[in-house]
CSV table of C-alpha atoms in Angstrom, one decimal:
chain,number,residue,atom,x,y,z
L,872,MET,CA,1.2,19.3,29.7
L,873,SER,CA,0.8,20.6,26.1
L,874,ARG,CA,-0.8,18.6,23.4
L,875,ALA,CA,2.6,18.3,21.7
L,876,LEU,CA,4.2,16.9,24.8
L,877,ARG,CA,1.4,14.4,25.4
L,878,ILE,CA,1.8,12.9,21.9
L,879,LEU,CA,5.5,12.7,22.6
L,880,VAL,CA,4.9,10.9,25.8
L,881,ALA,CA,2.6,8.5,24.0
L,882,VAL,CA,5.4,7.7,21.6
L,883,VAL,CA,8.0,7.3,24.3
L,884,VAL,CA,5.6,4.7,25.8
L,885,LEU,CA,5.6,3.0,22.4
L,886,PHE,CA,9.3,3.0,21.7
L,887,GLY,CA,10.9,3.2,25.1
L,888,GLY,CA,9.2,0.1,26.5
L,889,ASP,CA,10.3,-3.6,26.3
L,890,MET,CA,12.3,-3.9,23.1
L,891,SER,CA,13.6,-7.5,23.7
L,892,SER,CA,11.2,-9.0,21.2
L,893,MET,CA,12.4,-6.5,18.6
L,894,ALA,CA,16.0,-7.4,19.2
L,895,ALA,CA,15.1,-11.0,18.3
L,896,GLU,CA,14.0,-9.8,14.9
L,897,ASN,CA,17.3,-8.0,14.1
L,898,ALA,CA,18.3,-10.6,11.5
L,899,SER,CA,14.9,-10.6,9.8
L,900,LEU,CA,14.1,-8.9,6.5
L,901,THR,CA,12.0,-6.3,8.3
L,902,ARG,CA,14.6,-5.1,10.8
L,903,GLY,CA,14.4,-1.4,10.9
L,904,THR,CA,11.7,-1.2,8.3
L,905,ALA,CA,8.6,-2.5,10.1
L,906,ILE,CA,7.2,-3.6,13.5
L,907,THR,CA,5.4,-6.9,13.0
L,908,ASP,CA,5.9,-8.8,16.3
L,909,PRO,CA,2.4,-9.7,17.5
L,910,ASP,CA,3.2,-9.6,21.2
L,911,LEU,CA,4.7,-6.1,20.9
L,912,LEU,CA,1.8,-4.9,18.8
L,913,ARG,CA,-0.6,-6.2,21.5
L,914,LYS,CA,1.2,-4.3,24.2
L,915,PHE,CA,1.1,-1.1,22.1
L,916,ASP,CA,-2.6,-1.5,21.4
L,917,GLN,CA,-3.6,-2.3,25.0
L,918,SER,CA,-1.5,0.6,26.3
L,919,ASP,CA,-3.7,3.1,24.4
L,920,ALA,CA,-0.5,5.0,23.4
L,921,LEU,CA,-1.2,4.4,19.7
L,922,THR,CA,-4.9,4.2,19.3
L,923,ILE,CA,-6.4,6.4,16.5
L,924,SER,CA,-8.3,8.5,19.0
L,925,ARG,CA,-5.2,9.2,21.2
L,926,LEU,CA,-3.1,10.2,18.2
L,927,LEU,CA,-5.7,12.5,16.7
L,928,GLN,CA,-6.7,14.0,20.1
L,929,PRO,CA,-3.9,13.5,22.6
L,930,GLU,CA,-5.7,15.5,25.2
L,931,ARG,CA,-8.5,12.9,25.5
L,932,LYS,CA,-8.6,11.4,29.0
L,933,ALA,CA,-10.0,8.0,27.9
L,934,ASP,CA,-7.7,5.1,28.7
L,935,VAL,CA,-9.3,2.7,26.3
L,936,ALA,CA,-9.6,2.6,22.5
L,937,LEU,CA,-12.9,4.0,21.1
L,938,THR,CA,-15.3,1.5,19.5
L,939,SER,CA,-16.3,2.2,15.9
L,940,ASP,CA,-19.6,3.9,16.8
L,941,LEU,CA,-17.8,6.4,19.0
L,942,LEU,CA,-14.7,6.8,16.8
L,943,PHE,CA,-16.6,8.3,13.9
L,944,SER,CA,-19.3,10.1,15.9
L,945,SER,CA,-17.1,11.7,18.5
L,946,LEU,CA,-14.0,12.7,16.6
L,947,PRO,CA,-14.8,15.6,14.3
L,948,GLU,CA,-11.6,15.0,12.4
L,949,LEU,CA,-13.1,11.9,10.9
L,950,LYS,CA,-16.6,13.1,10.1
L,951,ASP,CA,-16.2,13.2,6.3
L,952,ILE,CA,-14.9,9.7,6.0
L,953,PRO,CA,-18.1,7.6,6.5
L,954,PRO,CA,-20.3,9.6,4.0
L,955,ALA,CA,-17.5,9.4,1.4
L,956,ILE,CA,-17.3,5.6,1.8
L,957,ASP,CA,-21.1,5.4,1.6
L,958,ALA,CA,-21.1,7.3,-1.7
L,959,GLU,CA,-18.5,4.9,-3.1
L,960,PHE,CA,-20.6,1.9,-2.1
L,961,ASP,CA,-23.6,3.4,-3.8
L,962,ARG,CA,-21.7,3.9,-7.0
L,963,TYR,CA,-20.2,0.4,-6.8
L,964,ILE,CA,-23.6,-1.2,-6.3
L,965,ALA,CA,-25.1,0.7,-9.2
L,966,GLN,CA,-22.2,-0.3,-11.5
L,967,ARG,CA,-22.4,-4.0,-10.6
L,968,LYS,CA,-26.2,-4.0,-11.1
L,969,ALA,CA,-25.8,-2.4,-14.5
L,970,ALA,CA,-23.0,-4.8,-15.6
L,971,SER,CA,-24.8,-8.0,-14.3
L,972,PRO,CA,-28.6,-7.4,-13.9
L,973,SER,CA,-29.2,-11.0,-13.2
L,974,GLU,CA,-26.9,-11.1,-10.1
L,975,THR,CA,-28.3,-10.2,-6.7
L,976,ILE,CA,-26.1,-7.9,-4.5
L,977,GLY,CA,-26.4,-7.3,-0.8
L,978,VAL,CA,-25.1,-8.1,2.7
L,979,GLY,CA,-25.2,-11.8,3.6
L,980,GLU,CA,-24.6,-15.2,2.2
L,981,GLY,CA,-27.8,-15.3,0.2
L,982,PHE,CA,-26.6,-12.9,-2.4
L,983,ASP,CA,-24.5,-13.6,-5.5
L,984,VAL,CA,-22.4,-10.5,-4.7
L,985,GLN,CA,-21.8,-10.3,-1.0
L,986,LEU,CA,-21.2,-6.8,0.3
L,987,PHE,CA,-19.1,-5.6,3.2
L,988,ASP,CA,-21.5,-4.8,6.0
L,989,ARG,CA,-21.1,-1.0,6.6
L,990,ALA,CA,-23.1,-1.3,9.8
L,991,VAL,CA,-19.9,-2.5,11.5
L,992,LEU,CA,-18.5,1.0,11.2
L,993,LYS,CA,-21.3,2.2,13.5
L,994,SER,CA,-21.2,-0.7,15.9
L,995,ALA,CA,-20.2,-0.7,19.6
L,996,ASP,CA,-18.9,-4.3,19.1
L,997,THR,CA,-16.1,-3.3,16.7
L,998,ARG,CA,-12.9,-1.3,16.8
L,999,PHE,CA,-9.6,-0.8,15.0
L,1000,VAL,CA,-6.7,-2.7,16.5
L,1001,LEU,CA,-3.0,-2.0,15.7
L,1002,ALA,CA,-1.8,-4.5,13.1
L,1003,GLY,CA,1.6,-3.1,12.3
L,1004,ILE,CA,3.9,-0.1,12.1
L,1005,VAL,CA,5.8,0.4,8.8
L,1006,ASN,CA,8.7,2.7,8.2
L,1007,ARG,CA,8.4,4.3,4.7
L,1008,MET,CA,11.4,6.6,4.6
L,1009,ASP,CA,11.9,5.0,1.1
L,1010,ARG,CA,9.2,7.5,0.1
L,1011,ALA,CA,11.2,10.6,1.0
L,1012,TYR,CA,11.4,11.5,-2.7
L,1013,VAL,CA,7.8,12.6,-2.3
L,1014,SER,CA,8.7,15.1,0.3
L,1015,GLU,CA,12.3,15.4,1.3
L,1016,GLU,CA,11.5,17.8,4.1
L,1017,SER,CA,9.5,15.1,6.0
L,1018,CYS,CA,12.1,12.3,5.4
L,1019,GLY,CA,9.3,10.0,4.2
L,1020,GLU,CA,6.5,8.4,6.2
L,1021,ILE,CA,5.7,6.2,9.2
L,1022,ARG,CA,2.5,4.2,8.7
L,1023,LEU,CA,0.4,2.9,11.6
L,1024,ILE,CA,-1.8,0.2,10.2
L,1025,TYR,CA,-5.0,-0.7,12.0
L,1026,ARG,CA,-7.3,-3.7,11.3
L,1027,LEU,CA,-11.1,-3.6,12.0
L,1028,ALA,CA,-12.1,-6.3,14.5
L,1029,ARG,CA,-15.4,-7.5,16.1
L,1030,PHE,CA,-15.4,-8.4,19.8
L,1031,GLU,CA,-18.2,-10.7,21.0
L,1032,THR,CA,-19.2,-12.4,24.3
L,1033,ASN,CA,-19.9,-16.2,23.8
L,1034,PRO,CA,-22.7,-18.0,25.5
L,1035,ASP,CA,-20.3,-19.5,28.0
L,1036,GLY,CA,-19.2,-16.0,29.0
L,1037,SER,CA,-15.8,-16.1,27.2
L,1038,LYS,CA,-14.9,-13.4,24.8
L,1039,SER,CA,-13.7,-13.8,21.2
L,1040,ALA,CA,-12.5,-11.5,18.5
L,1041,THR,CA,-12.7,-11.7,14.7
L,1042,ARG,CA,-10.8,-9.6,12.3
L,1043,LEU,CA,-12.9,-8.0,9.5
L,1044,PRO,CA,-11.7,-7.2,6.0
L,1045,MET,CA,-10.8,-3.5,6.4
L,1046,THR,CA,-7.6,-1.7,7.1
L,1047,PHE,CA,-7.2,1.9,8.3
L,1048,ASN,CA,-3.8,3.4,7.8
L,1049,LEU,CA,-2.8,6.6,9.7
L,1050,VAL,CA,0.1,8.0,7.7
L,1051,MET,CA,2.5,10.3,9.7
L,1052,LYS,CA,5.5,12.2,8.5
L,1053,ALA,CA,8.8,10.6,9.5
L,1054,ARG,CA,9.7,14.0,11.0
L,1055,ASP,CA,8.5,17.6,11.1
L,1056,ALA,CA,10.9,20.3,9.9
L,1057,ARG,CA,10.6,22.0,13.3
L,1058,GLN,CA,11.3,18.9,15.3
L,1059,THR,CA,14.2,19.1,17.7
L,1060,ASP,CA,16.2,16.6,19.8
L,1061,SER,CA,16.8,16.8,23.6
L,1062,SER,CA,19.5,19.4,23.0
L,1063,GLY,CA,17.4,21.6,20.9
L,1064,LYS,CA,19.0,20.8,17.6
L,1065,PRO,CA,16.9,19.9,14.5
L,1066,VAL,CA,16.3,16.2,14.0
L,1067,THR,CA,17.8,15.1,10.7
L,1068,CYS,CA,16.7,12.3,8.4
L,1069,ALA,CA,20.0,10.6,9.2
L,1070,GLU,CA,19.1,10.6,12.9
L,1071,VAL,CA,15.6,9.2,12.3
L,1072,ALA,CA,17.1,6.4,10.2
L,1073,ARG,CA,19.7,5.5,12.8
L,1074,ARG,CA,17.0,5.2,15.5
L,1075,TRP,CA,15.0,2.8,13.3
L,1076,LEU,CA,18.0,0.7,12.4
L,1077,GLY,CA,19.4,0.7,15.9
L,1078,ASN,CA,16.1,-0.2,17.6
L,1079,GLY,CA,17.3,2.0,20.4
L,1080,ASP,CA,16.3,5.6,21.1
L,1081,TRP,CA,13.0,5.9,19.3
L,1082,GLN,CA,12.0,9.1,21.0
L,1083,GLY,CA,10.6,11.8,18.7
L,1084,LEU,CA,9.8,9.7,15.7
L,1085,ILE,CA,6.2,10.9,15.8
L,1086,GLY,CA,5.6,14.3,17.2
L,1087,SER,CA,7.9,16.8,19.0
L,1088,ARG,CA,8.0,19.3,21.7
L,1089,SER,CA,8.5,22.2,19.3
L,1090,ALA,CA,5.7,21.5,16.8
L,1091,PRO,CA,1.9,21.4,17.0
L,1092,TYR,CA,0.5,18.0,17.9
L,1093,ASP,CA,-0.9,17.4,14.5
L,1094,ALA,CA,2.1,18.6,12.5
L,1095,MET,CA,3.1,15.1,11.8
L,1096,ILE,CA,-0.3,13.9,10.5
L,1097,ASP,CA,-0.5,13.5,6.7
L,1098,ARG,CA,-3.4,11.4,5.7
L,1099,ILE,CA,-5.6,8.3,6.3
L,1100,GLU,CA,-5.8,5.5,3.8
L,1101,THR,CA,-8.7,3.0,3.9
L,1102,ASN,CA,-8.9,-0.4,2.2
L,1103,ILE,CA,-12.2,-2.4,2.4
L,1104,GLN,CA,-13.0,-5.7,0.9
L,1105,ILE,CA,-16.2,-4.2,-0.6
L,1106,SER,CA,-17.5,-7.5,-2.0
L,1107,ILE,CA,-16.8,-11.2,-2.7
L,1108,SER,CA,-18.5,-13.2,-5.5
L,1109,ALA,CA,-18.4,-17.0,-5.8
L,1110,LYS,CA,-17.5,-18.6,-9.1
L,1111,SER,CA,-20.4,-18.6,-11.5
L,1112,ALA,CA,-21.3,-18.8,-15.2
L,1113,LEU,CA,-20.6,-15.1,-15.4
L,1114,HIS,CA,-17.1,-15.0,-13.8
L,1115,ASP,CA,-14.5,-16.8,-11.7
L,1116,PHE,CA,-14.2,-16.2,-8.0
L,1117,ARG,CA,-13.7,-12.5,-7.4
L,1118,SER,CA,-13.0,-10.2,-4.5
L,1119,ASP,CA,-13.1,-6.5,-4.9
L,1120,TYR,CA,-11.3,-4.0,-2.7
L,1121,LEU,CA,-12.2,-0.3,-2.3
L,1122,LEU,CA,-9.3,2.1,-1.8
L,1123,LYS,CA,-9.7,5.6,-0.5
L,1124,VAL,CA,-7.4,8.4,0.7
L,1125,PHE,CA,-8.2,11.3,3.0
L,1126,LYS,CA,-5.7,14.1,3.4
L,1127,TYR,CA,-5.4,16.0,6.7
L,1128,ASP,CA,-6.4,19.7,6.4
L,1129,ALA,CA,-4.6,21.5,9.2
L,1130,ALA,CA,-6.8,24.6,8.8
L,1131,THR,CA,-10.1,22.8,9.4
L,1132,LYS,CA,-8.5,19.9,11.4
L,1133,THR,CA,-10.4,17.4,9.4
L,1134,PHE,CA,-9.5,14.6,6.9
L,1135,VAL,CA,-10.9,15.5,3.4
L,1136,GLU,CA,-11.4,13.2,0.4
L,1137,SER,CA,-8.3,13.3,-1.9
L,1138,THR,CA,-6.9,11.7,-5.0
L,1139,LEU,CA,-5.0,8.5,-4.7
L,1140,GLU,CA,-1.3,8.8,-5.5
L,1141,ASN,CA,-0.6,7.7,-9.1
L,1142,GLN,CA,-4.1,6.1,-9.4
L,1143,ILE,CA,-4.8,6.9,-13.1
L,1144,ASP,CA,-8.4,7.8,-13.7
L,1145,ARG,CA,-8.5,5.5,-16.7
L,1146,ASP,CA,-12.1,6.0,-17.8
L,1147,ARG,CA,-12.0,9.8,-17.5
L,1148,ILE,CA,-8.8,9.9,-19.5
L,1149,LEU,CA,-10.1,7.6,-22.2
L,1150,ALA,CA,-13.3,9.6,-22.6
L,1151,ASP,CA,-11.5,13.0,-23.0
L,1152,ASP,CA,-9.4,13.5,-26.1
L,1153,ALA,CA,-7.6,16.6,-24.7
L,1154,LEU,CA,-6.9,14.9,-21.4
L,1155,ARG,CA,-5.5,11.8,-23.1
L,1156,ARG,CA,-3.2,13.9,-25.3
L,1157,ASP,CA,-2.0,15.9,-22.3
L,1158,PHE,CA,-1.4,12.8,-20.3
L,1159,LYS,CA,0.6,11.1,-23.0
L,1160,ALA,CA,2.7,14.1,-23.7
L,1161,TRP,CA,3.4,14.6,-19.9
L,1162,LEU,CA,4.4,10.9,-19.2
L,1163,LEU,CA,6.6,10.5,-22.3
L,1164,THR,CA,8.6,13.7,-21.6
L,1165,PRO,CA,12.1,12.3,-21.0
L,1166,ALA,CA,12.4,13.6,-17.4
L,1167,ASN,CA,9.0,12.1,-16.4
L,1168,PHE,CA,9.6,8.9,-18.4
L,1169,ARG,CA,12.9,8.4,-16.4
L,1170,GLU,CA,11.1,8.7,-13.1
L,1171,PHE,CA,8.3,6.5,-14.4
L,1172,ASP,CA,10.9,3.8,-15.2
L,1173,ARG,CA,12.4,4.1,-11.7
L,1174,GLY,CA,9.0,3.9,-9.9
L,1175,THR,CA,9.4,7.4,-8.4
L,1176,VAL,CA,7.1,9.3,-10.8
L,1177,LEU,CA,4.4,11.6,-9.2
L,1178,ILE,CA,1.5,11.9,-11.6
L,1179,PRO,CA,-0.3,15.3,-11.4
L,1180,GLU,CA,-3.7,15.4,-9.8
L,1181,GLN,CA,-5.6,16.2,-13.0
L,1182,TYR,CA,-5.1,12.7,-14.2
L,1183,LEU,CA,-5.9,10.9,-10.9
L,1184,ALA,CA,-9.0,9.3,-9.3
L,1185,LYS,CA,-10.4,9.8,-5.9
L,1186,ALA,CA,-11.3,6.1,-5.5
L,1187,ALA,CA,-10.2,2.8,-6.9
L,1188,ILE,CA,-11.5,-0.8,-7.0
L,1189,ALA,CA,-8.8,-3.5,-7.0
L,1190,PRO,CA,-10.3,-6.8,-8.2
L,1191,THR,CA,-8.4,-9.9,-7.2
L,1192,PRO,CA,-7.2,-12.2,-8.5
L,1193,ALA,CA,-6.6,-10.1,-11.6
L,1194,GLY,CA,-4.5,-12.8,-13.4
L,1195,PHE,CA,-1.7,-12.5,-15.9
L,1196,ASP,CA,-3.7,-11.8,-19.0
L,1197,ALA,CA,-4.7,-8.2,-20.0
L,1198,SER,CA,-8.3,-7.5,-18.9
L,1199,ASP,CA,-10.5,-4.7,-17.7
L,1200,MET,CA,-9.7,-5.8,-14.2
L,1201,GLN,CA,-6.3,-4.1,-14.6
L,1202,PRO,CA,-6.2,-0.4,-14.0
L,1203,GLU,CA,-4.5,0.6,-17.3
L,1204,PHE,CA,-6.6,-1.7,-19.6
L,1205,GLY,CA,-7.6,0.1,-22.8
L,1206,MET,CA,-4.8,2.6,-22.6
L,1207,MET,CA,-2.3,0.4,-24.6
L,1208,GLN,CA,-2.5,-0.6,-28.2
L,1209,GLY,CA,-4.4,-3.9,-28.7
L,1210,GLU,CA,-6.4,-3.6,-25.5
L,1211,GLY,CA,-10.2,-3.1,-25.5
L,1212,LYS,CA,-12.1,-1.0,-27.9
L,1213,GLY,CA,-11.4,2.4,-29.3
L,1214,ASP,CA,-8.2,4.3,-29.8
L,1215,PRO,CA,-5.4,3.7,-27.2
L,1216,VAL,CA,-3.6,6.5,-25.4
L,1217,PHE,CA,-0.3,4.8,-26.1
L,1218,THR,CA,0.7,3.0,-29.3
L,1219,ASP,CA,3.6,0.7,-29.6
L,1220,ASN,CA,5.4,3.3,-31.6
L,1221,ASP,CA,4.8,5.9,-28.9
L,1222,VAL,CA,6.7,3.7,-26.4
L,1223,VAL,CA,9.5,2.7,-28.8
L,1224,GLY,CA,9.9,6.4,-29.7
L,1225,ALA,CA,10.1,7.4,-26.0
L,1226,LEU,CA,12.8,4.7,-25.4
L,1227,LYS,CA,14.8,5.9,-28.3
L,1228,GLN,CA,14.5,9.5,-27.2
L,1229,ALA,CA,15.6,8.6,-23.7
L,1230,ALA,CA,18.7,6.7,-25.1
L,1231,ALA,CA,19.6,9.7,-27.2
L,1232,ARG,CA,19.7,11.9,-24.1
L,1233,GLY,CA,21.9,9.4,-22.2
L,1234,ILE,CA,19.1,8.1,-19.9
L,1235,THR,CA,19.6,4.5,-19.0
L,1236,MET,CA,16.4,2.7,-18.5
L,1237,GLU,CA,16.5,0.3,-15.5
L,1238,ASN,CA,13.2,-1.5,-15.9
L,1239,ILE,CA,11.2,-0.4,-18.9
L,1240,ARG,CA,13.0,-1.7,-22.0
L,1241,SER,CA,10.1,-2.7,-24.1
L,1242,VAL,CA,6.4,-2.1,-24.7
L,1243,ALA,CA,5.4,-4.9,-22.3
L,1244,GLY,CA,7.6,-3.3,-19.7
L,1245,PHE,CA,5.9,0.0,-20.1
L,1246,GLN,CA,2.5,-1.6,-19.8
L,1247,ARG,CA,3.5,-3.5,-16.6
L,1248,ARG,CA,4.8,-0.3,-15.1
L,1249,LEU,CA,1.6,1.6,-16.1
L,1250,ASN,CA,-0.3,-1.0,-14.1
L,1251,ASP,CA,1.9,-1.4,-11.0
L,1252,VAL,CA,2.6,2.3,-10.5
L,1253,THR,CA,-1.1,2.7,-9.6
L,1254,CYS,CA,-2.6,2.1,-6.1
L,1255,SER,CA,-5.0,-0.6,-7.4
L,1256,GLY,CA,-2.3,-2.2,-9.6
L,1257,CYS,CA,0.0,-2.6,-6.7
L,1258,HIS,CA,-2.7,-4.3,-4.6
L,1259,GLN,CA,-3.2,-6.8,-7.4
L,1260,THR,CA,0.5,-7.8,-7.3
L,1261,ARG,CA,1.2,-10.8,-5.1
L,1262,GLY,CA,-1.0,-9.4,-2.4
L,1263,ILE,CA,-2.7,-11.4,0.3
L,1264,GLY,CA,-6.4,-11.1,-0.7
L,1265,GLY,CA,-6.0,-7.5,-1.8
L,1266,PHE,CA,-4.0,-6.5,1.3
L,1267,HIS,CA,-0.2,-6.2,1.2
L,1268,PHE,CA,-0.1,-5.9,5.0
L,1269,PRO,CA,-2.9,-7.6,6.9
L,1270,GLY,CA,-0.7,-8.1,9.9
L,1271,VAL,CA,-0.4,-11.2,12.2
L,1272,ASP,CA,-3.7,-11.8,14.0
L,1273,TRP,CA,-2.6,-11.3,17.6
L,1274,LEU,CA,-6.3,-11.4,18.7
L,1275,ALA,CA,-6.6,-15.1,17.9
L,1276,GLU,CA,-6.5,-17.6,20.8
L,1277,LYS,CA,-4.6,-20.1,18.7
L,1278,ALA,CA,-2.2,-18.4,16.3
L,1279,SER,CA,-1.8,-21.6,14.3
L,1280,ASN,CA,-5.4,-21.2,13.2
L,1281,SER,CA,-5.0,-17.6,12.1
L,1282,THR,CA,-2.9,-15.5,9.8
L,1283,ILE,CA,0.7,-16.1,10.8
L,1284,VAL,CA,2.3,-14.2,7.9
L,1285,PRO,CA,2.1,-10.5,8.3
L,1286,ALA,CA,2.4,-9.4,4.7
L,1287,SER,CA,2.5,-10.4,1.1
L,1288,PRO,CA,5.6,-11.6,-0.9
L,1289,HIS,CA,5.7,-8.2,-2.6
L,1290,PHE,CA,5.9,-6.4,0.8
L,1291,VAL,CA,8.6,-8.8,2.2
L,1292,GLY,CA,10.6,-8.8,-1.0
L,1293,ASP,CA,10.8,-5.0,-0.9
L,1294,GLN,CA,12.3,-4.8,2.6
L,1295,LEU,CA,15.9,-5.0,1.5
L,1296,ARG,CA,15.5,-2.0,-0.8
L,1297,ARG,CA,13.8,-0.1,2.0
L,1298,ARG,CA,16.6,-1.0,4.4
L,1299,ASP,CA,19.2,0.0,1.9
L,1300,ILE,CA,17.6,3.4,1.7
L,1301,LEU,CA,17.6,3.7,5.5
L,1302,THR,CA,21.3,2.7,5.6
L,1303,ALA,CA,22.1,5.4,3.1
L,1304,PHE,CA,20.2,8.0,5.1
L,1305,ALA,CA,21.9,6.9,8.3
L,1306,ALA,CA,25.3,7.4,6.6
L,1307,GLY,CA,24.4,10.8,5.4
L,1308,LYS,CA,24.3,9.7,1.7
L,1309,ARG,CA,21.8,10.4,-1.0
L,1310,PRO,CA,19.6,7.2,-1.2
L,1311,ASP,CA,18.7,5.5,-4.5
L,1312,PHE,CA,14.9,5.6,-4.3
L,1313,SER,CA,14.3,3.6,-7.5
L,1314,ARG,CA,12.3,0.3,-7.4
L,1315,GLY,CA,11.8,-2.5,-9.8
L,1316,PHE,CA,8.5,-4.0,-10.9
L,1317,ALA,CA,6.2,-4.9,-8.0
L,1318,SER,CA,6.2,-8.5,-9.2
L,1319,ARG,CA,10.0,-8.9,-8.8
L,1320,PRO,CA,12.4,-7.3,-6.2
L,1321,GLN,CA,15.3,-5.3,-7.5
L,1322,THR,CA,18.6,-7.2,-8.0
L,1323,ARG,CA,20.3,-5.1,-5.2
L,1324,GLY,CA,18.8,-7.6,-2.8
L,1325,ALA,CA,19.5,-10.7,-4.9
L,1326,GLN,CA,22.1,-12.2,-2.6
L,1327,GLU,CA,19.8,-12.3,0.5
L,1328,LEU,CA,16.7,-13.2,-1.5
L,1329,ALA,CA,18.4,-15.8,-3.7
L,1330,GLY,CA,16.3,-19.0,-3.9
L,1331,THR,CA,13.3,-17.6,-2.1
L,1332,GLU,CA,9.8,-17.0,-3.4
L,1333,TYR,CA,10.6,-13.4,-3.6
L,1334,GLN,CA,13.5,-13.6,-6.1
L,1335,ASP,CA,13.9,-16.9,-8.0
L,1336,GLY,CA,12.5,-19.7,-5.7
L,1337,TRP,CA,9.3,-21.7,-5.7
L,1338,GLY,CA,6.4,-19.4,-6.5
L,1339,ALA,CA,8.5,-16.5,-7.8
L,1340,HIS,CA,7.5,-14.7,-11.0
L,1341,CYS,CA,9.7,-15.6,-14.0
L,1342,TYR,CA,10.1,-15.1,-17.7
L,1343,LEU,CA,9.2,-17.5,-20.5
L,1344,PRO,CA,11.5,-16.7,-23.4
L,1345,ASN,CA,9.9,-19.2,-25.7
L,1346,GLN,CA,6.3,-18.3,-24.9
L,1347,GLY,CA,4.7,-16.6,-27.9
L,1348,SER,CA,6.7,-15.2,-30.8
L,1349,GLY,CA,9.3,-12.5,-31.4
L,1350,THR,CA,12.6,-11.7,-29.8
L,1351,PRO,CA,13.2,-12.0,-26.0
L,1352,ASP,CA,11.7,-9.2,-24.0
L,1353,ARG,CA,14.5,-7.2,-22.4
L,1354,SER,CA,12.3,-5.9,-19.6
L,1355,PHE,CA,12.0,-9.4,-18.1
L,1356,THR,CA,14.9,-11.6,-19.3
L,1357,SER,CA,16.6,-11.4,-15.8
L,1358,TRP,CA,13.5,-13.1,-14.2
L,1359,THR,CA,14.9,-16.6,-13.8
L,1360,CYS,CA,14.4,-19.6,-11.6
L,1361,ALA,CA,16.7,-21.2,-9.1
L,1362,LYS,CA,18.4,-24.5,-9.9
L,1363,GLY,CA,16.0,-27.4,-9.8
L,1364,LEU,CA,13.0,-25.2,-10.7
L,1365,THR,CA,11.5,-24.3,-14.1
L,1366,CYS,CA,9.4,-21.4,-15.3
L,1367,GLN,CA,5.9,-22.6,-16.1
L,1368,ALA,CA,3.2,-20.7,-17.9
L,1369,ALA,CA,0.5,-19.1,-15.8
L,1370,SER,CA,-1.7,-18.5,-18.8
L,1371,ALA,CA,-1.8,-19.3,-22.5
L,1372,SER,CA,-0.8,-15.9,-23.7
L,1373,SER,CA,1.4,-14.3,-21.0
L,1374,ARG,CA,5.2,-14.6,-21.1
L,1375,ILE,CA,5.4,-14.2,-17.4
L,1376,GLY,CA,5.1,-17.5,-15.4
L,1377,MET,CA,5.9,-18.9,-12.0
L,1378,CYS,CA,8.8,-21.0,-10.8
L,1379,PHE,CA,7.9,-24.6,-9.9
L,1380,ILE,CA,9.7,-27.9,-9.4
L,1381,LYS,CA,10.5,-29.5,-12.7
L,1382,THR,CA,8.0,-32.2,-13.8
L,1383,ARG,CA,8.4,-34.8,-16.5
């Protein structure tokens, strides 16, 4: 049996098995867009059909998932990942020591800044377990040929034997996302016809014939592999005289190189390299001119802009909680007028001028209608900015902890409010694909779902219910900000300030 056929068989095991639990979720917000059922994920993980090692090397004869020590040492595809992560740790430690010389930093509770223990990535007691499968066909605008992406999200876990002989498992703060293309251009169905984006979308929405979503009989086994994304809680710091409680997350991306069959360090999509841009006058001029060009400005407004690599970073630290006020914890801080020290990249007049130029060309802005709207989009279009937005401890998708003996004592919500609130938009795109129509790929701000899902989300924490982000028209001075005036609260709730200076608050029950 060929490599390609083996990976296809693995996927048939995944999608052709017991789908009864999936059927029960048909009415949920994630129907067709994500697999989050813990029992189903447990079956997939234990079947070995979707382990990282089997997907990268389908010819392997092992019937169990590789532990971390073997995963990185025996798979040459992954050999460049550990040293790249080590280098980022070294840079991070040096920067923290320089910024706060009086703070101690290291692994363990005795340090002011407690680091993630990298030894677990070389341990025989840890491995990556499947935490969820997410359909990202809403990202087909990045590469229409591949119809978007399918993300297999793994969570690092430690397995231990207790003194009484029983076994226990503890999830560790690291995710490992294997990103696959939703289809390969050479992929064919059982009759030999090319698989279309419409067919892939119909399979996801129908929860029926899932065969061929990852891999095909007519393409190389690795033709569907795109990249690996890692997210590590690199440190936690208790509240002190120097700062509030803080948790930092290291984000890295490794693109698959088919020629060398390895994952190589890559830039993060739309992760602006703020410090490098601010330090280089020519680069800042080029970046401003590029972003404010009407065509790019339009895509920036809609959340579908693809920033060129020369402006991007190969790593990002996402501090949480970042808060509502502008600070250097936010990825764009210092690039806007009135922030930090030195000359900004964008002045208020630059943004106002770009808005006027767009209007003169007949471009309708859907989200950015003010300087504040431009600033918010400049933050949330980045990798780190998105992870600071309504995430669960820096992770938008930690997955339900199906390893826990008692689910009530573990994480029972698979994803952040931002993730859940975005599912209607993603399903809308799947539905358009399935009908053979051109989808609307635009998205609103990460803090607030687009109004196209307002009816289903009305009164929930995602749209205008308790805990939703809202707009305070009377906070501060000046005219109402058109970028946020639609951010209201449901009846019986009121928008309360989250900080003294921000005009964005949260919906709570009215108090006297």
